[in-house]
């Protein structure tokens, strides 16, 4: 299959204020977030991506634009509502410190598969739609560009954590063990046998090796020699 680069949006004004932005309109990157996203764009500049799929929310589209500005080609740029933020319902817009006093908070931490946000979405539904969207786009990019295709999905922290948990074969109740920082890069390849996770939560380092694509086949016993530089 193709290879997907999962990018969380850069830091926002809501992140800096300790607010749970959810799907609220008008939440944009702050200057630190713009700098973070620009650095991610620089890291990806050497990788000829065939598409950049974004959540419809402003902070993701801003991040996607900073990645696209550094691409030599003209990748396909769809917006997919299935990659949008979790619907946190009545939790949206509240401070994290306030939410931490709610009875539901420890359930979010230890048993997210049982969580339905009041007036919002369940975390299980969030994972199901986002994983389905990633796999759908991945199959489409491979069908059009071949198994060496590399593409980017720009989304949100909990969305990317849930996608990585699925790729790692982890139950959703364990997904809080995964960290996904603003503008970080994680890399997944969906093979014929199983997904392979090549990176999680990276905010520095050379990604030019992705320009060669990732070979398919069995996992090397002992770890192998790693990826070849371009």
CSV table of C-alpha atoms in Angstrom, one decimal:
chain,number,residue,atom,x,y,z
A,1,UNK,CA,0.0,0.0,0.0
A,2,UNK,CA,0.9,3.7,0.0
A,3,UNK,CA,2.6,5.4,3.0
A,4,UNK,CA,0.7,8.0,5.0
A,5,UNK,CA,2.4,10.8,7.0
A,6,UNK,CA,0.1,11.8,9.9
A,7,UNK,CA,0.6,15.5,10.8
A,8,UNK,CA,-1.1,17.2,13.7
A,9,UNK,CA,-1.9,20.9,13.3
A,10,UNK,CA,0.5,23.4,14.9
A,11,UNK,CA,-0.2,25.0,18.2
A,12,UNK,CA,-3.3,27.2,18.4
A,13,UNK,CA,-4.5,30.1,20.4
A,14,UNK,CA,-6.8,27.6,22.3
A,15,UNK,CA,-3.9,25.2,23.0
A,16,UNK,CA,-1.9,28.1,24.5
A,17,UNK,CA,-4.9,29.1,26.7
A,18,UNK,CA,-5.5,25.6,27.9
A,19,UNK,CA,-8.9,25.4,26.2
A,20,UNK,CA,-10.5,22.4,24.5
A,21,UNK,CA,-11.3,23.9,21.1
A,22,UNK,CA,-13.2,21.0,19.7
A,23,UNK,CA,-14.9,22.0,16.5
A,24,UNK,CA,-15.3,25.7,17.3
A,25,UNK,CA,-14.8,28.1,14.4
A,26,UNK,CA,-12.1,30.7,14.3
A,27,UNK,CA,-9.4,28.7,16.2
A,28,UNK,CA,-6.2,29.5,14.3
A,29,UNK,CA,-2.5,28.8,14.7
A,30,UNK,CA,-0.6,31.2,16.9
A,31,UNK,CA,2.9,32.3,15.9
A,32,UNK,CA,4.5,29.3,17.6
A,33,UNK,CA,2.1,27.1,15.8
A,34,UNK,CA,2.9,28.7,12.4
A,35,UNK,CA,6.6,28.2,13.1
A,36,UNK,CA,6.0,24.6,14.0
A,37,UNK,CA,4.0,23.9,10.9
A,38,UNK,CA,6.6,25.7,8.7
A,39,UNK,CA,9.3,23.5,10.1
A,40,UNK,CA,7.2,20.4,9.4
A,41,UNK,CA,6.8,21.7,5.8
A,42,UNK,CA,10.6,22.1,5.6
A,43,UNK,CA,11.0,18.5,6.8
A,44,UNK,CA,8.6,17.2,4.1
A,45,UNK,CA,9.9,19.4,1.3
A,46,UNK,CA,12.3,16.6,0.1
A,47,UNK,CA,9.4,14.2,0.0
A,48,UNK,CA,7.3,14.4,-3.3
A,49,UNK,CA,3.9,13.8,-1.7
A,50,UNK,CA,1.0,13.0,-4.0
A,51,UNK,CA,-1.7,14.4,-1.7
A,52,UNK,CA,-2.3,16.5,1.4
A,53,UNK,CA,-5.7,15.6,2.9
A,54,UNK,CA,-6.9,17.9,5.7
A,55,UNK,CA,-9.5,18.2,8.4
A,56,UNK,CA,-11.9,21.0,7.5
A,57,UNK,CA,-11.0,23.0,10.6
A,58,UNK,CA,-9.0,26.2,10.1
A,59,UNK,CA,-6.0,25.2,12.1
A,60,UNK,CA,-5.5,22.0,10.0
A,61,UNK,CA,-6.0,23.9,6.7
A,62,UNK,CA,-3.4,26.5,7.8
A,63,UNK,CA,-1.0,23.7,8.6
A,64,UNK,CA,-1.7,22.0,5.3
A,65,UNK,CA,-1.0,25.2,3.4
A,66,UNK,CA,2.4,25.6,5.1
A,67,UNK,CA,3.3,22.1,4.0
A,68,UNK,CA,2.0,22.6,0.4
A,69,UNK,CA,3.9,25.9,0.1
A,70,UNK,CA,7.1,23.9,0.4
A,71,UNK,CA,6.2,21.2,-2.1
A,72,UNK,CA,7.8,21.4,-5.6
A,73,UNK,CA,4.8,19.7,-7.2
A,74,UNK,CA,1.0,20.2,-7.0
A,75,UNK,CA,-0.4,17.5,-4.7
A,76,UNK,CA,-4.1,16.7,-4.6
A,77,UNK,CA,-5.6,18.6,-1.7
A,78,UNK,CA,-9.0,17.3,-0.6
A,79,UNK,CA,-10.7,18.2,2.7
A,80,UNK,CA,-12.3,15.3,4.5
A,81,UNK,CA,-14.8,15.9,7.4
A,82,UNK,CA,-14.1,12.4,8.6
A,83,UNK,CA,-10.7,13.7,9.7
A,84,UNK,CA,-12.2,16.5,11.7
A,85,UNK,CA,-11.8,16.9,15.5
A,86,UNK,CA,-13.8,14.7,17.9
A,87,UNK,CA,-17.2,16.2,18.7
A,88,UNK,CA,-16.7,17.0,22.4
A,89,UNK,CA,-20.2,18.3,22.8
A,90,UNK,CA,-20.7,20.2,26.0
A,91,UNK,CA,-17.0,19.9,26.8
A,92,UNK,CA,-16.1,22.2,23.9
A,93,UNK,CA,-14.7,25.6,24.8
A,94,UNK,CA,-14.0,24.7,28.4
A,95,UNK,CA,-10.6,24.8,30.1
A,96,UNK,CA,-8.8,21.5,30.6
A,97,UNK,CA,-8.3,22.3,34.3
A,98,UNK,CA,-12.1,22.6,34.7
A,99,UNK,CA,-12.8,19.4,32.7
A,100,UNK,CA,-10.4,17.5,34.9
A,101,UNK,CA,-12.9,17.9,37.8
A,102,UNK,CA,-15.7,16.1,35.8
A,103,UNK,CA,-16.6,12.5,36.7
A,104,UNK,CA,-16.1,11.6,33.0
A,105,UNK,CA,-12.5,12.7,33.1
A,106,UNK,CA,-10.9,9.6,34.6
A,107,UNK,CA,-13.0,7.4,32.2
A,108,UNK,CA,-11.4,9.4,29.3
A,109,UNK,CA,-8.0,8.6,30.8
A,110,UNK,CA,-8.5,4.9,31.5
A,111,UNK,CA,-11.4,3.6,29.4
A,112,UNK,CA,-12.0,5.8,26.4
A,113,UNK,CA,-13.9,3.1,24.5
A,114,UNK,CA,-16.7,3.7,27.0
A,115,UNK,CA,-16.8,7.5,26.6
A,116,UNK,CA,-19.6,9.4,25.0
A,117,UNK,CA,-19.1,13.1,25.4
A,118,UNK,CA,-22.3,14.8,26.7
A,119,UNK,CA,-24.1,16.2,23.6
A,120,UNK,CA,-21.3,14.9,21.4
A,121,UNK,CA,-19.5,11.9,19.9
A,122,UNK,CA,-18.2,8.7,21.4
A,123,UNK,CA,-14.5,8.1,21.2
A,124,UNK,CA,-15.1,4.7,19.6
A,125,UNK,CA,-17.1,6.4,16.8
A,126,UNK,CA,-14.3,9.0,16.4
A,127,UNK,CA,-11.8,6.2,15.9
A,128,UNK,CA,-14.0,4.2,13.5
A,129,UNK,CA,-14.6,7.2,11.1
A,130,UNK,CA,-11.0,8.4,11.2
A,131,UNK,CA,-9.4,5.0,10.6
A,132,UNK,CA,-11.9,4.3,7.8
A,133,UNK,CA,-11.0,7.6,6.2
A,134,UNK,CA,-7.3,7.0,6.3
A,135,UNK,CA,-7.6,3.5,4.9
A,136,UNK,CA,-9.9,4.8,2.1
A,137,UNK,CA,-7.6,7.6,1.0
A,138,UNK,CA,-4.6,5.3,1.3
A,139,UNK,CA,-6.2,2.7,-1.1
A,140,UNK,CA,-7.1,5.5,-3.5
A,141,UNK,CA,-3.7,7.0,-3.6
A,142,UNK,CA,-2.1,3.6,-4.2
A,143,UNK,CA,-4.5,2.8,-6.9
A,144,UNK,CA,-3.7,6.0,-8.7
A,145,UNK,CA,0.0,6.5,-8.0
A,146,UNK,CA,1.3,3.0,-7.1
A,147,UNK,CA,2.5,1.4,-3.9
A,148,UNK,CA,5.4,3.9,-3.6
A,149,UNK,CA,3.1,6.8,-3.1
A,150,UNK,CA,3.5,9.0,-0.1
A,151,UNK,CA,0.7,11.2,1.2
A,152,UNK,CA,-0.1,13.5,4.1
A,153,UNK,CA,-3.1,13.6,6.4
A,154,UNK,CA,-3.4,16.7,8.6
A,155,UNK,CA,-5.6,16.2,11.6
A,156,UNK,CA,-6.0,16.5,15.3
A,157,UNK,CA,-4.3,15.0,18.4
A,158,UNK,CA,-7.0,12.5,19.5
A,159,UNK,CA,-7.7,11.6,15.9
A,160,UNK,CA,-4.1,10.7,15.1
A,161,UNK,CA,-3.7,8.9,18.4
A,162,UNK,CA,-6.7,6.7,17.6
A,163,UNK,CA,-5.3,6.0,14.1
A,164,UNK,CA,-1.9,5.0,15.5
A,165,UNK,CA,-3.5,2.8,18.1
A,166,UNK,CA,-5.4,1.0,15.4
A,167,UNK,CA,-2.2,0.6,13.3
A,168,UNK,CA,-0.3,-0.7,16.4
A,169,UNK,CA,-3.1,-3.2,17.1
A,170,UNK,CA,-3.8,-1.5,20.4
A,171,UNK,CA,-7.2,-1.4,22.1
A,172,UNK,CA,-8.7,2.1,22.2
A,173,UNK,CA,-8.5,1.9,26.0
A,174,UNK,CA,-4.7,2.1,25.6
A,175,UNK,CA,-4.5,5.0,23.2
A,176,UNK,CA,-3.7,7.5,26.0
A,177,UNK,CA,-0.3,5.9,26.1
A,178,UNK,CA,0.4,7.6,22.8
A,179,UNK,CA,1.5,11.2,22.6
A,180,UNK,CA,1.0,13.4,19.5
A,181,UNK,CA,2.4,16.9,19.8
A,182,UNK,CA,1.6,20.0,17.7
A,183,UNK,CA,2.9,19.7,14.1
A,184,UNK,CA,4.4,16.3,14.8
A,185,UNK,CA,5.0,13.7,12.2
A,186,UNK,CA,4.0,10.0,12.5
A,187,UNK,CA,4.3,7.5,9.6
A,188,UNK,CA,2.2,4.5,8.8
A,189,UNK,CA,2.3,2.1,5.9
A,190,UNK,CA,-0.7,-0.3,5.5
A,191,UNK,CA,0.7,-3.5,4.1
A,192,UNK,CA,-1.1,-6.6,2.7
A,193,UNK,CA,-0.5,-8.4,6.0
A,194,UNK,CA,-0.6,-5.7,8.6
A,195,UNK,CA,0.1,-2.0,9.1
A,196,UNK,CA,3.7,-1.0,9.9
A,197,UNK,CA,4.4,2.1,12.0
A,198,UNK,CA,7.7,3.8,11.0
A,199,UNK,CA,7.6,6.9,13.3
A,200,UNK,CA,5.4,8.5,16.0
A,201,UNK,CA,5.3,12.0,17.3
A,202,UNK,CA,8.6,13.3,15.7
A,203,UNK,CA,9.3,17.0,15.5
A,204,UNK,CA,12.8,16.9,14.0
A,205,UNK,CA,14.9,14.8,11.7
A,206,UNK,CA,15.5,14.1,8.1
A,207,UNK,CA,12.5,12.6,6.2
A,208,UNK,CA,14.2,12.6,2.7
A,209,UNK,CA,14.5,8.8,2.9
A,210,UNK,CA,10.7,8.7,2.2
A,211,UNK,CA,11.4,10.0,-1.3
A,212,UNK,CA,12.6,6.4,-2.1
A,213,UNK,CA,9.3,5.0,-0.9
A,214,UNK,CA,9.0,2.1,1.6
A,215,UNK,CA,9.5,-1.4,0.3
A,216,UNK,CA,6.8,-4.0,0.9
A,217,UNK,CA,7.4,-7.5,2.3
A,218,UNK,CA,7.9,-9.2,5.6
A,219,UNK,CA,9.3,-7.4,8.6
A,220,UNK,CA,13.1,-8.0,8.9
A,221,UNK,CA,14.1,-10.3,11.7
A,222,UNK,CA,16.4,-8.4,14.0
A,223,UNK,CA,15.3,-5.0,12.7
A,224,UNK,CA,17.1,-4.9,9.4
A,225,UNK,CA,19.4,-2.2,8.1
A,226,UNK,CA,16.9,0.7,8.0
A,227,UNK,CA,15.8,2.9,5.2
A,228,UNK,CA,18.2,4.0,2.4
A,229,UNK,CA,19.1,7.6,2.0
A,230,UNK,CA,18.1,9.2,-1.3
